[in-house]
Amino acid sequence: KQWYQRRVAITAGKVTQYKAGKRNPKALGERRYHMKLRGYGGQPKPVFRKNAKTTKKQVLRLECQSCHKKTQLSLKRCKHFELGGQKRKKYRLRLCVDTTA
């Protein structure tokens, strides 16, 4: 259940894990980047290689079932994330957070 300010009510909703969409090659930033790569001069922009993080911040996508409004809720960093879990849990959201990282 989620509180919605516009409706001033608590309504049930659908919870899914956020996943980044497919990159659009026709987007302006993508076209500009590939134009900069063309020709002589090597790699013009830095390529990030020093990836030190072993975890990612998890994001939940909440959708209201009555008005279909979508909101996002970011969680802490965790190594293992499972949506659903056991049925005897109260909120049906099991989150294993390892805060040592």
Coordinates of N, CA and C in Angstrom, one line a residue:
K1 N 0.8 -1.2 0.0 CA 0.0 0.0 0.0 C 0.9 1.2 0.0
Q2 N 0.4 2.3 -0.6 CA 1.2 3.5 -0.8 C 0.3 4.7 -0.6
W3 N 0.9 5.7 0.0 CA 0.2 7.0 0.2 C 0.3 7.9 -1.0
Y4 N -0.8 8.4 -1.5 CA -0.8 9.2 -2.7 C -1.3 10.6 -2.3
Q5 N -0.5 11.6 -2.6 CA -0.8 13.0 -2.2 C -2.0 13.5 -3.0
R6 N -2.0 13.2 -4.3 CA -3.0 13.8 -5.2 C -4.4 13.2 -4.8
R7 N -4.5 12.0 -4.4 CA -5.8 11.4 -4.1 C -6.1 11.4 -2.6
V8 N -5.1 11.8 -1.8 CA -5.2 11.8 -0.3 C -5.8 10.5 0.2
A9 N -5.2 9.5 -0.2 CA -5.7 8.1 0.2 C -4.5 7.2 0.2
I10 N -4.7 6.0 0.9 CA -3.8 4.9 0.9 C -4.4 3.9 0.0
T11 N -3.7 3.6 -1.1 CA -4.3 2.6 -2.1 C -3.3 1.5 -2.3
A12 N -3.8 0.3 -2.7 CA -2.9 -0.9 -3.0 C -2.3 -0.7 -4.3
G13 N -1.1 -1.2 -4.5 CA -0.4 -1.0 -5.7 C 0.4 -2.2 -6.1
K14 N 1.0 -2.1 -7.3 CA 1.9 -3.2 -7.8 C 3.3 -2.8 -7.6
V15 N 4.2 -3.7 -7.1 CA 5.6 -3.4 -6.8 C 6.4 -4.2 -7.8
T16 N 7.3 -3.5 -8.5 CA 8.3 -4.3 -9.4 C 9.7 -3.6 -9.2
Q17 N 10.7 -4.3 -9.6 CA 12.0 -3.8 -9.5 C 12.4 -3.0 -10.7
Y18 N 12.9 -1.8 -10.5 CA 13.3 -0.9 -11.7 C 14.4 -1.5 -12.5
K19 N 14.3 -1.4 -13.8 CA 15.3 -1.9 -14.7 C 15.5 -0.8 -15.7
A20 N 16.7 -0.5 -16.1 CA 17.0 0.5 -17.1 C 16.5 0.1 -18.4
G21 N 16.0 1.0 -19.2 CA 15.4 0.6 -20.5 C 16.5 0.5 -21.6
K22 N 16.1 0.2 -22.8 CA 17.1 0.0 -23.9 C 17.5 1.4 -24.3
R23 N 18.8 1.6 -24.7 CA 19.3 2.8 -25.1 C 18.8 3.1 -26.5
N24 N 18.3 4.4 -26.7 CA 17.8 4.8 -28.0 C 18.9 5.4 -28.9
P25 N 19.3 4.8 -30.0 CA 20.4 5.3 -30.8 C 20.0 6.7 -31.5
K26 N 18.7 7.0 -31.5 CA 18.3 8.3 -32.1 C 18.3 9.5 -31.1
A27 N 18.6 9.2 -29.8 CA 18.6 10.3 -28.8 C 19.7 11.2 -29.1
L28 N 19.5 12.5 -28.7 CA 20.5 13.5 -29.1 C 21.9 13.2 -28.5
G29 N 21.9 12.8 -27.2 CA 23.2 12.5 -26.5 C 23.9 11.4 -27.2
E30 N 23.2 10.4 -27.6 CA 23.8 9.2 -28.2 C 24.3 9.6 -29.6
R31 N 23.6 10.4 -30.3 CA 24.1 10.8 -31.7 C 25.3 11.7 -31.5
R32 N 25.3 12.6 -30.5 CA 26.4 13.5 -30.3 C 27.7 12.7 -29.9
Y33 N 27.5 11.7 -29.0 CA 28.6 10.9 -28.6 C 29.2 10.1 -29.8
H34 N 28.4 9.5 -30.6 CA 29.0 8.8 -31.7 C 29.6 9.7 -32.8
M35 N 29.1 10.9 -33.0 CA 29.7 11.8 -33.9 C 31.1 12.2 -33.4
K36 N 31.2 12.3 -32.1 CA 32.5 12.7 -31.5 C 33.5 11.6 -31.6
L37 N 33.0 10.3 -31.6 CA 33.9 9.2 -31.8 C 34.5 9.0 -33.2
R38 N 33.8 9.6 -34.2 CA 34.2 9.4 -35.5 C 35.5 10.1 -35.9
G39 N 36.2 9.6 -36.8 CA 37.4 10.3 -37.3 C 38.7 10.1 -36.5
Y40 N 39.7 10.9 -36.6 CA 40.9 10.7 -35.9 C 40.9 11.4 -34.6
G41 N 41.8 11.0 -33.7 CA 41.9 11.7 -32.4 C 41.7 10.8 -31.2
G42 N 41.5 9.5 -31.5 CA 41.3 8.6 -30.3 C 40.0 8.7 -29.6
Q43 N 40.0 8.2 -28.4 CA 38.8 8.3 -27.5 C 38.6 9.6 -26.9
P44 N 37.6 10.4 -27.3 CA 37.5 11.8 -26.8 C 37.0 11.9 -25.3
K45 N 36.2 10.9 -24.9 CA 35.6 11.0 -23.6 C 36.2 9.9 -22.7
P46 N 36.3 10.1 -21.4 CA 36.9 9.1 -20.5 C 36.0 7.8 -20.4
V47 N 36.7 6.7 -20.4 CA 36.0 5.4 -20.2 C 36.3 5.0 -18.8
F48 N 35.2 4.8 -18.0 CA 35.4 4.6 -16.5 C 35.8 3.1 -16.3
R49 N 37.0 2.9 -15.7 CA 37.5 1.6 -15.5 C 37.8 1.3 -14.0
K50 N 37.7 2.3 -13.1 CA 38.0 2.0 -11.7 C 36.7 1.8 -10.9
N51 N 36.0 0.7 -11.2 CA 34.7 0.4 -10.5 C 35.0 -0.2 -9.2
A52 N 34.8 0.5 -8.1 CA 35.1 0.0 -6.8 C 33.9 -0.6 -6.0
K53 N 32.7 -0.3 -6.5 CA 31.5 -0.7 -5.8 C 31.2 -2.2 -6.1
T54 N 30.8 -2.9 -5.1 CA 30.4 -4.3 -5.3 C 28.9 -4.5 -5.2
T55 N 28.2 -3.4 -4.8 CA 26.7 -3.4 -4.7 C 26.1 -2.3 -5.5
K56 N 24.8 -2.4 -5.7 CA 24.1 -1.3 -6.4 C 22.9 -0.9 -5.5
K57 N 22.5 0.3 -5.6 CA 21.3 0.8 -4.9 C 20.1 0.2 -5.7
Q58 N 19.2 -0.4 -4.9 CA 18.0 -1.0 -5.5 C 16.9 0.1 -5.6
V59 N 16.1 0.0 -6.6 CA 15.0 1.0 -6.8 C 13.7 0.2 -7.1
L60 N 12.7 0.5 -6.3 CA 11.4 -0.1 -6.5 C 10.5 0.8 -7.4
R61 N 9.7 0.2 -8.2 CA 8.7 0.9 -9.0 C 7.3 0.6 -8.5
L62 N 6.7 1.6 -8.0 CA 5.3 1.4 -7.4 C 4.3 2.0 -8.4
E63 N 3.3 1.2 -8.6 CA 2.2 1.6 -9.5 C 0.9 1.5 -8.8
C64 N 0.1 2.6 -8.8 CA -1.2 2.6 -8.2 C -2.2 1.8 -9.1
Q65 N -3.0 0.9 -8.5 CA -3.9 0.1 -9.4 C -5.1 0.8 -9.8
S66 N -5.4 1.9 -9.1 CA -6.7 2.6 -9.5 C -6.4 3.7 -10.5
C67 N -5.3 4.5 -10.3 CA -5.1 5.6 -11.2 C -3.9 5.4 -12.1
H68 N -3.1 4.3 -11.9 CA -2.0 3.8 -12.7 C -0.8 4.9 -12.7
K69 N -0.7 5.6 -11.6 CA 0.4 6.6 -11.4 C 1.6 5.8 -10.9
K70 N 2.8 6.1 -11.5 CA 4.0 5.3 -11.2 C 4.9 6.2 -10.4
T71 N 5.5 5.7 -9.3 CA 6.5 6.4 -8.5 C 7.6 5.4 -8.2
Q72 N 8.8 6.0 -7.9 CA 10.0 5.2 -7.6 C 10.4 5.4 -6.2
L73 N 10.9 4.3 -5.6 CA 11.4 4.4 -4.2 C 12.7 3.7 -4.2
S74 N 13.8 4.5 -3.8 CA 15.1 4.0 -3.8 C 15.4 3.4 -2.4
L75 N 16.1 2.2 -2.4 CA 16.5 1.5 -1.2 C 18.0 1.7 -1.0
K76 N 18.5 1.1 0.1 CA 19.9 1.1 0.4 C 20.6 0.1 -0.5
R77 N 22.0 0.2 -0.3 CA 22.8 -0.8 -1.1 C 22.7 -2.2 -0.5
C78 N 22.6 -3.2 -1.3 CA 22.5 -4.5 -0.8 C 23.1 -5.5 -1.8
K79 N 23.7 -6.6 -1.3 CA 24.3 -7.5 -2.2 C 23.3 -8.5 -2.8
H80 N 22.2 -8.8 -2.0 CA 21.2 -9.7 -2.4 C 19.8 -9.1 -2.3
F81 N 19.1 -9.1 -3.3 CA 17.7 -8.5 -3.3 C 16.7 -9.4 -3.9
E82 N 15.6 -9.7 -3.2 CA 14.6 -10.6 -3.6 C 13.2 -10.0 -3.3
L83 N 12.4 -9.9 -4.4 CA 11.1 -9.3 -4.3 C 10.1 -10.4 -4.2
G84 N 9.3 -10.4 -3.2 CA 8.3 -11.5 -2.9 C 8.7 -12.2 -1.7
G85 N 9.6 -13.1 -1.8 CA 10.0 -13.9 -0.6 C 9.0 -14.9 -0.1
Q86 N 8.9 -15.1 1.2 CA 8.0 -16.1 1.8 C 6.6 -15.5 2.0
K87 N 5.6 -16.3 1.9 CA 4.2 -15.8 2.0 C 3.8 -15.4 3.4
R88 N 4.5 -15.9 4.4 CA 4.1 -15.6 5.8 C 4.6 -14.2 6.2
K89 N 5.4 -13.6 5.4 CA 5.8 -12.2 5.8 C 4.7 -11.2 5.7
K90 N 4.7 -10.2 6.5 CA 3.6 -9.2 6.5 C 3.5 -8.4 5.2
Y91 N 4.6 -7.9 4.8 CA 4.6 -7.0 3.6 C 5.0 -7.6 2.3
R92 N 5.4 -8.9 2.3 CA 5.8 -9.6 1.1 C 6.9 -9.0 0.4
L93 N 7.8 -8.4 1.1 CA 9.0 -7.8 0.6 C 10.2 -8.2 1.4
R94 N 11.0 -9.1 0.9 CA 12.2 -9.5 1.7 C 13.4 -8.8 1.2
L95 N 14.1 -8.2 2.1 CA 15.3 -7.4 1.7 C 16.4 -7.8 2.6
C96 N 17.5 -8.3 2.0 CA 18.7 -8.8 2.7 C 19.7 -7.7 2.5
V97 N 20.0 -6.9 3.5 CA 20.9 -5.8 3.4 C 22.2 -6.2 4.1
D98 N 23.3 -6.0 3.4 CA 24.6 -6.3 4.0 C 25.3 -4.9 4.1
T99 N 25.3 -4.3 5.3 CA 25.8 -3.0 5.5 C 27.3 -2.9 5.8
T100 N 28.0 -4.0 5.7 CA 29.5 -4.0 5.9 C 30.2 -3.5 4.7
A101 N 29.6 -3.5 3.5 CA 30.3 -3.0 2.3 C 30.4 -1.5 2.2

